[in-house]
Tab-separated table of C-alpha atoms in Angstrom:
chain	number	residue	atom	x	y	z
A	591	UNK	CA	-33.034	4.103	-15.367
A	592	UNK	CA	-30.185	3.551	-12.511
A	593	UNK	CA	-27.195	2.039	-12.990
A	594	UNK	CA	-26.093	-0.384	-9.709
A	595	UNK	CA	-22.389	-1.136	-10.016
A	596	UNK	CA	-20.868	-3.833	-8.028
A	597	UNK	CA	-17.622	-4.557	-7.351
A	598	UNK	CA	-16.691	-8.199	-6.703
A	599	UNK	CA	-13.848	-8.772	-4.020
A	600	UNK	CA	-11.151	-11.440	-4.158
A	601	UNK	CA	-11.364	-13.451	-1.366
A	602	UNK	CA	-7.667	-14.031	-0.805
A	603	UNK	CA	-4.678	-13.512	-3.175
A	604	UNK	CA	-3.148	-16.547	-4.273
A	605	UNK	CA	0.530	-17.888	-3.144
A	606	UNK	CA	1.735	-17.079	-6.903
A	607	UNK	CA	0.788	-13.090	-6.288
A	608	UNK	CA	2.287	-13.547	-2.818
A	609	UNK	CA	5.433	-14.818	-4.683
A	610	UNK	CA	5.375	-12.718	-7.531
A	611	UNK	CA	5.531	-9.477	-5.021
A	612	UNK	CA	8.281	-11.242	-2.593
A	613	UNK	CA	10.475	-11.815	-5.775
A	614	UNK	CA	9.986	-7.791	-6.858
A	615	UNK	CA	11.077	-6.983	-3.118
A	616	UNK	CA	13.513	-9.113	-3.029
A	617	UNK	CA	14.950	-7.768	-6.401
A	618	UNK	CA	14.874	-4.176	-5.312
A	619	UNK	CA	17.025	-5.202	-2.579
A	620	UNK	CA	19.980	-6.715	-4.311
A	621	UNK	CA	18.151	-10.180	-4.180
A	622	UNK	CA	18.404	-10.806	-0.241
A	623	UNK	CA	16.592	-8.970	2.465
A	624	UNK	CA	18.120	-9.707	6.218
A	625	UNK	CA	15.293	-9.145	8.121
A	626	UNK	CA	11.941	-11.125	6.867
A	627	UNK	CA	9.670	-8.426	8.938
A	628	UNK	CA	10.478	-6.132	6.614
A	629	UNK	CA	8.832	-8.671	3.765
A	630	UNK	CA	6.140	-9.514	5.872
A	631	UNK	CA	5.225	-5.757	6.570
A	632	UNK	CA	5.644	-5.109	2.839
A	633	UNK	CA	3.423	-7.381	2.051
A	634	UNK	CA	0.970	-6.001	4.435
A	635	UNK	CA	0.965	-2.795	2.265
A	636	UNK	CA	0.787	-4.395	-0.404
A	637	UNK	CA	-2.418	-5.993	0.757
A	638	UNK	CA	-3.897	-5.170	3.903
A	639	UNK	CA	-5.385	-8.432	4.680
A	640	UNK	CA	-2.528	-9.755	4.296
A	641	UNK	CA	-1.442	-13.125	6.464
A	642	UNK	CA	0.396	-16.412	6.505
A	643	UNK	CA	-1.867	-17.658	8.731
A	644	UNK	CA	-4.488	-17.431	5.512
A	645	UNK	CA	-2.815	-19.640	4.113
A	646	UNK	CA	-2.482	-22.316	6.675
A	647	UNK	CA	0.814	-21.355	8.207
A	648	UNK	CA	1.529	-19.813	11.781
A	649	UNK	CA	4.590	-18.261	11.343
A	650	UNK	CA	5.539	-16.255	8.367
A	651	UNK	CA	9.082	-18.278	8.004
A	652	UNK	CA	7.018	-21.600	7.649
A	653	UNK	CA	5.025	-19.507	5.197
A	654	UNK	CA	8.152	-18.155	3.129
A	655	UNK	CA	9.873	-21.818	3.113
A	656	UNK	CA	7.098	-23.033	1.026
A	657	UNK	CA	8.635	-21.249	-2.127
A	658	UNK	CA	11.388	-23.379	-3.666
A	659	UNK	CA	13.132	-19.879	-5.317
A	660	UNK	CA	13.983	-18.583	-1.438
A	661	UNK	CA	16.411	-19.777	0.692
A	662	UNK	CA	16.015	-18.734	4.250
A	663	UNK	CA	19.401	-18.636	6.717
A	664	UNK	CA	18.067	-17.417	9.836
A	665	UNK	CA	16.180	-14.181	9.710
A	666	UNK	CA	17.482	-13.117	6.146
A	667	UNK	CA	15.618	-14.019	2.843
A	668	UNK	CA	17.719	-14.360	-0.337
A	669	UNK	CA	16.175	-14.622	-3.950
A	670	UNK	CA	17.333	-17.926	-5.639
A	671	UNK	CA	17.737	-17.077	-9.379
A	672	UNK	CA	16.062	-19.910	-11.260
């Protein structure tokens, strides 16, 4: 007998896992990050495929504004505590 073993692939993580890993940044940092790149990247490590634009959105500030606990001013990203 041989065993097969298959591993089944997500095909894209959903805007609650994006959100849940934005909020952990975000708290690491005090609750505000000024620079969204550094988000964006971090989310890219997170997950290497990675991208707003899977998710319908061209820019990554378009993306982030979808999430009614962030308030963007600018470049910067700040946590709103619910």
């Amino acid at each position: 007998n041989s065993a097969v073993f298959v591993t089944i692939k997500k095909e894209r993580i959903t805007k609650d896992e994006v959100l849940d890993e934005i909020v952990k940044m975000l708290r690491a940092h005090g609750g505000e990050i000024s620079n969204m790149a550094v988000i964006n990247e971090g989310l890219k490590r997170w997950n290497k495929d990675f991208s707003a634009k899977k998710y319908g959105y061209s820019k990554f500030a378009a993306f982030l504004q979808t999430f009614s606990v962030l308030e963007i001013n600018g470049n910067a990203v700040r946590l709103i505590e619910q």
